[in-house]
XYZ file of C-alpha atoms in Angstrom:
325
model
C -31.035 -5.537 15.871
C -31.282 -6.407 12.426
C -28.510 -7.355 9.952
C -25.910 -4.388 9.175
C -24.236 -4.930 5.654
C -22.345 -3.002 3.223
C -19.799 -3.718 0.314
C -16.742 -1.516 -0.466
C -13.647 -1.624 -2.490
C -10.107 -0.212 -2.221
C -7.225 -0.166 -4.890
C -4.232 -1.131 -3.662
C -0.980 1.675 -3.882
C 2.414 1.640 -5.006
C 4.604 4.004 -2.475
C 6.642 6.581 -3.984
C 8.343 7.686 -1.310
C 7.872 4.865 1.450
C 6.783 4.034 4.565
C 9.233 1.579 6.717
C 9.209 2.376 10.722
C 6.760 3.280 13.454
C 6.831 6.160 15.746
C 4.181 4.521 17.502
C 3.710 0.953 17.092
C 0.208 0.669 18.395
C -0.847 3.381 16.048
C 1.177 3.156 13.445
C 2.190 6.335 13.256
C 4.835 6.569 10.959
C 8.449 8.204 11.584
C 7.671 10.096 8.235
C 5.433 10.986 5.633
C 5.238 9.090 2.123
C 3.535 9.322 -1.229
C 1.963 6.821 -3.301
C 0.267 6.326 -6.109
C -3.915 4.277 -6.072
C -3.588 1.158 -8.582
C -6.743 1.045 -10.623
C -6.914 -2.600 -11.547
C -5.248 -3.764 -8.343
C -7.980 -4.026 -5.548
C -10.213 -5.748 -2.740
C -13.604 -6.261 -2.535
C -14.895 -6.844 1.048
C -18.570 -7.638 2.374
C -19.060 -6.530 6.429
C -22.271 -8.399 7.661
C -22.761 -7.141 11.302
C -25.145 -10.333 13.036
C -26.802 -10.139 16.858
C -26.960 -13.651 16.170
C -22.829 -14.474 15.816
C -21.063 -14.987 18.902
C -17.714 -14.010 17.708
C -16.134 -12.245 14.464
C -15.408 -14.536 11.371
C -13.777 -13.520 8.214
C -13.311 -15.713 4.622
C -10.587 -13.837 2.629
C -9.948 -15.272 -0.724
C -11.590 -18.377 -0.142
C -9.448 -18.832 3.490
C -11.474 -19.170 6.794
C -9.001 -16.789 9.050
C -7.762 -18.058 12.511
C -5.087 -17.337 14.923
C -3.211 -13.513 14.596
C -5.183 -12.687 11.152
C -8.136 -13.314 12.353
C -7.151 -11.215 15.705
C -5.791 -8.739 13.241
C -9.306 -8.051 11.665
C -11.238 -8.688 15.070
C -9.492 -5.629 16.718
C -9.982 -3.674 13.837
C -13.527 -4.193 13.768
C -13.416 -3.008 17.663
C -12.410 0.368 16.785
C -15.692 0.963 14.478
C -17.646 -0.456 16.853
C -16.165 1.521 20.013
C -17.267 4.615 17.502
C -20.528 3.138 16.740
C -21.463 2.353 20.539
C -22.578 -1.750 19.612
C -20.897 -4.632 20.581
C -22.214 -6.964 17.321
C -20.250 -9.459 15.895
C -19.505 -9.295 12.685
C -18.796 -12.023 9.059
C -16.511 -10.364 6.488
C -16.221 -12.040 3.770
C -12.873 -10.381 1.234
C -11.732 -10.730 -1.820
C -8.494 -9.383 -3.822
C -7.464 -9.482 -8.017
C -4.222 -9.996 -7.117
C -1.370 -12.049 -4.621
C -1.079 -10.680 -1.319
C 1.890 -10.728 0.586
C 4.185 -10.351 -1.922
C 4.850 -7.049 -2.081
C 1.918 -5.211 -3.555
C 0.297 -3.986 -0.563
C -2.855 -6.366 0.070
C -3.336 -5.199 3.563
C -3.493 -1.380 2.406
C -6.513 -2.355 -0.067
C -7.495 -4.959 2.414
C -7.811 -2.584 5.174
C -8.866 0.019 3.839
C -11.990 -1.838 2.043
C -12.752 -3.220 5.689
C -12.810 0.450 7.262
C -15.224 1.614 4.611
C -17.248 -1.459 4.481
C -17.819 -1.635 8.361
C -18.188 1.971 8.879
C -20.879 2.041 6.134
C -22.921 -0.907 7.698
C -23.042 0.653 10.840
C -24.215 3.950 9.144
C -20.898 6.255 10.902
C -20.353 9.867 9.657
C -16.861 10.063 9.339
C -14.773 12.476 7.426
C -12.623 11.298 4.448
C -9.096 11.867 6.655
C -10.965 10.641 9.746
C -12.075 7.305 7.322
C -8.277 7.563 6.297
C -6.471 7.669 9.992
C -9.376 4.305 11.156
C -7.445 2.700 8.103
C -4.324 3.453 9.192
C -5.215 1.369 12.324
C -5.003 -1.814 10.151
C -2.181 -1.281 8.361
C -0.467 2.145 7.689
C -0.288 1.925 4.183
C -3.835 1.793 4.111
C -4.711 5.380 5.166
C -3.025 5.868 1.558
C -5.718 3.744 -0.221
C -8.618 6.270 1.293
C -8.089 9.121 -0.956
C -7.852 9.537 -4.636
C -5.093 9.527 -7.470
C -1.894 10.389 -6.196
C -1.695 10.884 -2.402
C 0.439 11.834 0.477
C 0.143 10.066 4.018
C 1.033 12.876 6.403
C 3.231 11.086 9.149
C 1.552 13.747 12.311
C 2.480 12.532 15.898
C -1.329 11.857 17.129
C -4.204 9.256 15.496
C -6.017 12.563 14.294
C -3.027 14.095 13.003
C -1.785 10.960 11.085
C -3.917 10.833 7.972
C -3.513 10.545 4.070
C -4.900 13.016 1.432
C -5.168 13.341 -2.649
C -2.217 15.947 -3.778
C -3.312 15.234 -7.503
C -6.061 13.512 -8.801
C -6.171 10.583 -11.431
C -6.130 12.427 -14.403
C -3.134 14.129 -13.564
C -0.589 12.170 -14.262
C -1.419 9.043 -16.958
C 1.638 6.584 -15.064
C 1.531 3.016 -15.504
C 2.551 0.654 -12.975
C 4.108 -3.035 -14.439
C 4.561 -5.429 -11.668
C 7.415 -7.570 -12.690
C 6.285 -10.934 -10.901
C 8.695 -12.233 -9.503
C 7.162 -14.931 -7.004
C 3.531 -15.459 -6.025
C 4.436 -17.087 -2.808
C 3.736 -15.429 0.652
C 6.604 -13.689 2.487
C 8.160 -15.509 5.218
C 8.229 -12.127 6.877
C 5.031 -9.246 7.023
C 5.986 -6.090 6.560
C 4.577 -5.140 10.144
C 7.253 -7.430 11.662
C 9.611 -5.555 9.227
C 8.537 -2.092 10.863
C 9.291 -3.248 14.370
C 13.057 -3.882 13.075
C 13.386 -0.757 11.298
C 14.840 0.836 14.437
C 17.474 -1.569 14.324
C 19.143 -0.609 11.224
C 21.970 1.484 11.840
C 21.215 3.540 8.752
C 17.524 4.575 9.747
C 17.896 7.424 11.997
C 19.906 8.875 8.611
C 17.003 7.504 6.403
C 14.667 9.558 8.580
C 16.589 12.646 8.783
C 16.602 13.126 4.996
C 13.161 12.098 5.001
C 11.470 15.629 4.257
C 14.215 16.178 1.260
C 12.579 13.239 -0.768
C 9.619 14.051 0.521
C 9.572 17.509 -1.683
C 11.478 16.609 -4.538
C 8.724 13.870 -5.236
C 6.171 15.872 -4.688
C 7.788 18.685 -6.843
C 8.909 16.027 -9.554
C 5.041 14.481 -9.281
C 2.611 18.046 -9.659
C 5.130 19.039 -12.353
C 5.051 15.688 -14.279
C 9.156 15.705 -14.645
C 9.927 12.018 -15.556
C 13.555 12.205 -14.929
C 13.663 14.110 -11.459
C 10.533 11.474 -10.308
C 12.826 8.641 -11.057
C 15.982 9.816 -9.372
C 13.963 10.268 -6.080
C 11.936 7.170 -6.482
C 14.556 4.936 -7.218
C 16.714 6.385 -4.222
C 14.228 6.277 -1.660
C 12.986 2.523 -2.613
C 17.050 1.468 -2.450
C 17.567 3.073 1.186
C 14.337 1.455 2.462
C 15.723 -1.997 1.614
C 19.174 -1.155 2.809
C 17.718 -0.938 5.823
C 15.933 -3.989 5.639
C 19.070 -5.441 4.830
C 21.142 -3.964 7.677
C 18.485 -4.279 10.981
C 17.961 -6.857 13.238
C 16.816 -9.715 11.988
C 17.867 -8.748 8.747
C 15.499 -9.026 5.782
C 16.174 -9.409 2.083
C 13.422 -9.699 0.245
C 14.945 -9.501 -3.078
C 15.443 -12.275 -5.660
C 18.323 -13.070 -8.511
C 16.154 -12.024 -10.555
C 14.822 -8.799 -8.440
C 18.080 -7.689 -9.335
C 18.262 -8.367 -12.974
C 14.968 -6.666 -13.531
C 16.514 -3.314 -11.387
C 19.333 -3.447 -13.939
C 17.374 -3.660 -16.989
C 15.085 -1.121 -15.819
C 18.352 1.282 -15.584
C 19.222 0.271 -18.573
C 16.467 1.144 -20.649
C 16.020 4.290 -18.814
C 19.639 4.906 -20.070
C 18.348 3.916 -23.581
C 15.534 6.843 -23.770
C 12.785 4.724 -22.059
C 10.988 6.705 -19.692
C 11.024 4.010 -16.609
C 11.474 3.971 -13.175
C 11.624 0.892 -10.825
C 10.494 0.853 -6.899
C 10.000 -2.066 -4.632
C 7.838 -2.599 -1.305
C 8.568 -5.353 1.442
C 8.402 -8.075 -1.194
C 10.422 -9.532 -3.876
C 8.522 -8.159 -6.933
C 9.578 -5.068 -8.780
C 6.920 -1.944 -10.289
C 8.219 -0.702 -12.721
C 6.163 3.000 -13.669
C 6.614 4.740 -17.011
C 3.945 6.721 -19.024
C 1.037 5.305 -20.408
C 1.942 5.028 -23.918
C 5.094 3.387 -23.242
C 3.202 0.448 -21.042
C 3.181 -2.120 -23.685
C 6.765 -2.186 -24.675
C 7.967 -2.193 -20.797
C 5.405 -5.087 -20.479
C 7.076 -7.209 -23.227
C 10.356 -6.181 -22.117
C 10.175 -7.059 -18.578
C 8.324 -10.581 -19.853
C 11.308 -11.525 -21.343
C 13.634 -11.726 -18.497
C 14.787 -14.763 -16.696
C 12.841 -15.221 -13.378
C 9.762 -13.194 -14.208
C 6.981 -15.687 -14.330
C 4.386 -13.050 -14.853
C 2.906 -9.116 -14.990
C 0.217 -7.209 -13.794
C -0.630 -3.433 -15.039
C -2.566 -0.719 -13.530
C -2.868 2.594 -13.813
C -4.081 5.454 -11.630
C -6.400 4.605 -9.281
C -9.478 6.259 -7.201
C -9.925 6.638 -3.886
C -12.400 3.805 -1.707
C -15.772 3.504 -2.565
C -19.288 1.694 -1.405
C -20.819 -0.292 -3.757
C -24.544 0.202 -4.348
């Protein structure tokens, strides 16, 4: 068998309405739907070199040999492809991302995602763009998000088939601007799939879920209609309850910072001003901050100037996954 190789790339996604909880663990099949948004200069480049020679997987991801439960992580991964693609073949992946991972920015969705398309593509798979999209999902559940195009919805279903993401808009629709207010660069103590497996813990999560679909269709609504204020009211709300119930499981988490806090305020504020802005935070201490396009550059200097921000990072809308020639 001769070498098997292929390159792909996968923006990472800001979540609109978010993902926090498993229905099923193993699957990661979520307890409900969510919507994000692709991040156009936010992504991972990853290299899948399938080798008769190698005796076991190996992966270098931004510069780091992986070992122990990473390195697990990517190796059973990798065994789903090659279950599909009937060969046993080790494989050397060698990844790269533009941006810190594991702090809140979703590295394993563009991670993941990048793998799926990468391996699938070496070993020459047909596979449908929601079929590509539910393999991702297998990594890391945000990562079925980072398949698709634009502005997407992750369809929570209650089977691996059923439990896919697809575009709802696509990247012209909408010119959004994410700012990442940087808050810290340094890994979190806890991954968000450890976070998941507490979720059920919270007291407030079975009422999270239950109000799930509500949020679900005012963001959409709010989104395919381009209304500014009713997409921040919805955003902001579901990105609060998702880390009060960090806050509230078992172990509790709080990932936010003094200065997490101070940026949340002075987004409000400025909002309050006339500034079309929005904040929303993943499993991390670092706040996006989304506004229209042509207000980008003053939310940039604004957010600069606060204590505790040591740095931004902009994007727009992003595509879907693609293989590089």
């Amino acid at each position: 068998m001769p070498l098997l190789k292929a390159t792909a790339c996968a923006c990472s996604n800001i979540a609109f309405i978010k993902y926090w909880g498993n229905r099923d663990d193993a699957l990661r099949i979520p307890v409900n739907g969510s919507i994000s948004m692709n991040l156009d200069r936010l992504y991972t480049r990853t290299t899948v070199t399938f080798d008769p020679n190698l005796n076991a997987d190996s992966a270098l991801v931004d510069g780091r040999e992986m070992s122990g439960g990473g390195m697990t992580r990517i190796s059973h991964h990798l065994d789903q492809v090659r279950r599909r693609a009937g060969v046993e073949t080790r494989a050397r992946i060698e990844s790269v991302s533009n941006f810190p991972a594991g702090v809140g920015i979703a590295s394993s969705a563009s991670a993941f995602a990048a793998l799926s398309l990468a391996a699938v593509k070496a070993l020459d798979l047909r596979m449908s763009e929601a079929e590509l999209s539910a393999l991702a999902r297998l990594g890391s559940g945000s990562a079925s998000r980072s398949i698709p195009t634009g502005f997407v919805e992750w369809f929570a279903g209650d089977s691996h088939e059923s439990s896919f993401a697809a575009s709802i808009a696509p990247v012209d629709h909408w010119a959004l601007v994410d700012v990442v207010a940087l808050v810290s660069k340094a890994h979190k103590a806890t991954g968000s799939t450890e976070g998941h497996h507490t979720a059920a813990t919270s007291p407030l999560q079975a009422a999270r879920v239950a109000d799930a679909a509500r949020r679900l269709d005012l963001c959409r609504k709010a989104l395919l209609s381009r209304d500014f204020e009713a997409f921040a009211e919805v955003v902001e709300q579901d990105s609060d309850i998702m880390h009060a119930i960090m806050m509230t499981g078992k172990p509790a988490l709080f990932y936010w910072q003094p200065a997490t806090l101070t940026i949340m305020a002075e987004v409000r504020r400025l909002r309050a001003s006339g500034l079309p802005l929005l904040y929303t935070i993943d499993a991390g201490p670092n706040v996006h901050c989304l506004c229209p396009a042509d207000y980008a550059d003053q939310v940039d200097q604004a957010v600069r100037a606060l204590p505790g921000v040591v740095d931004t990072l902009r994007a727009g809308v992003g595509h879907g996954a693609w293989v590089e020639s």
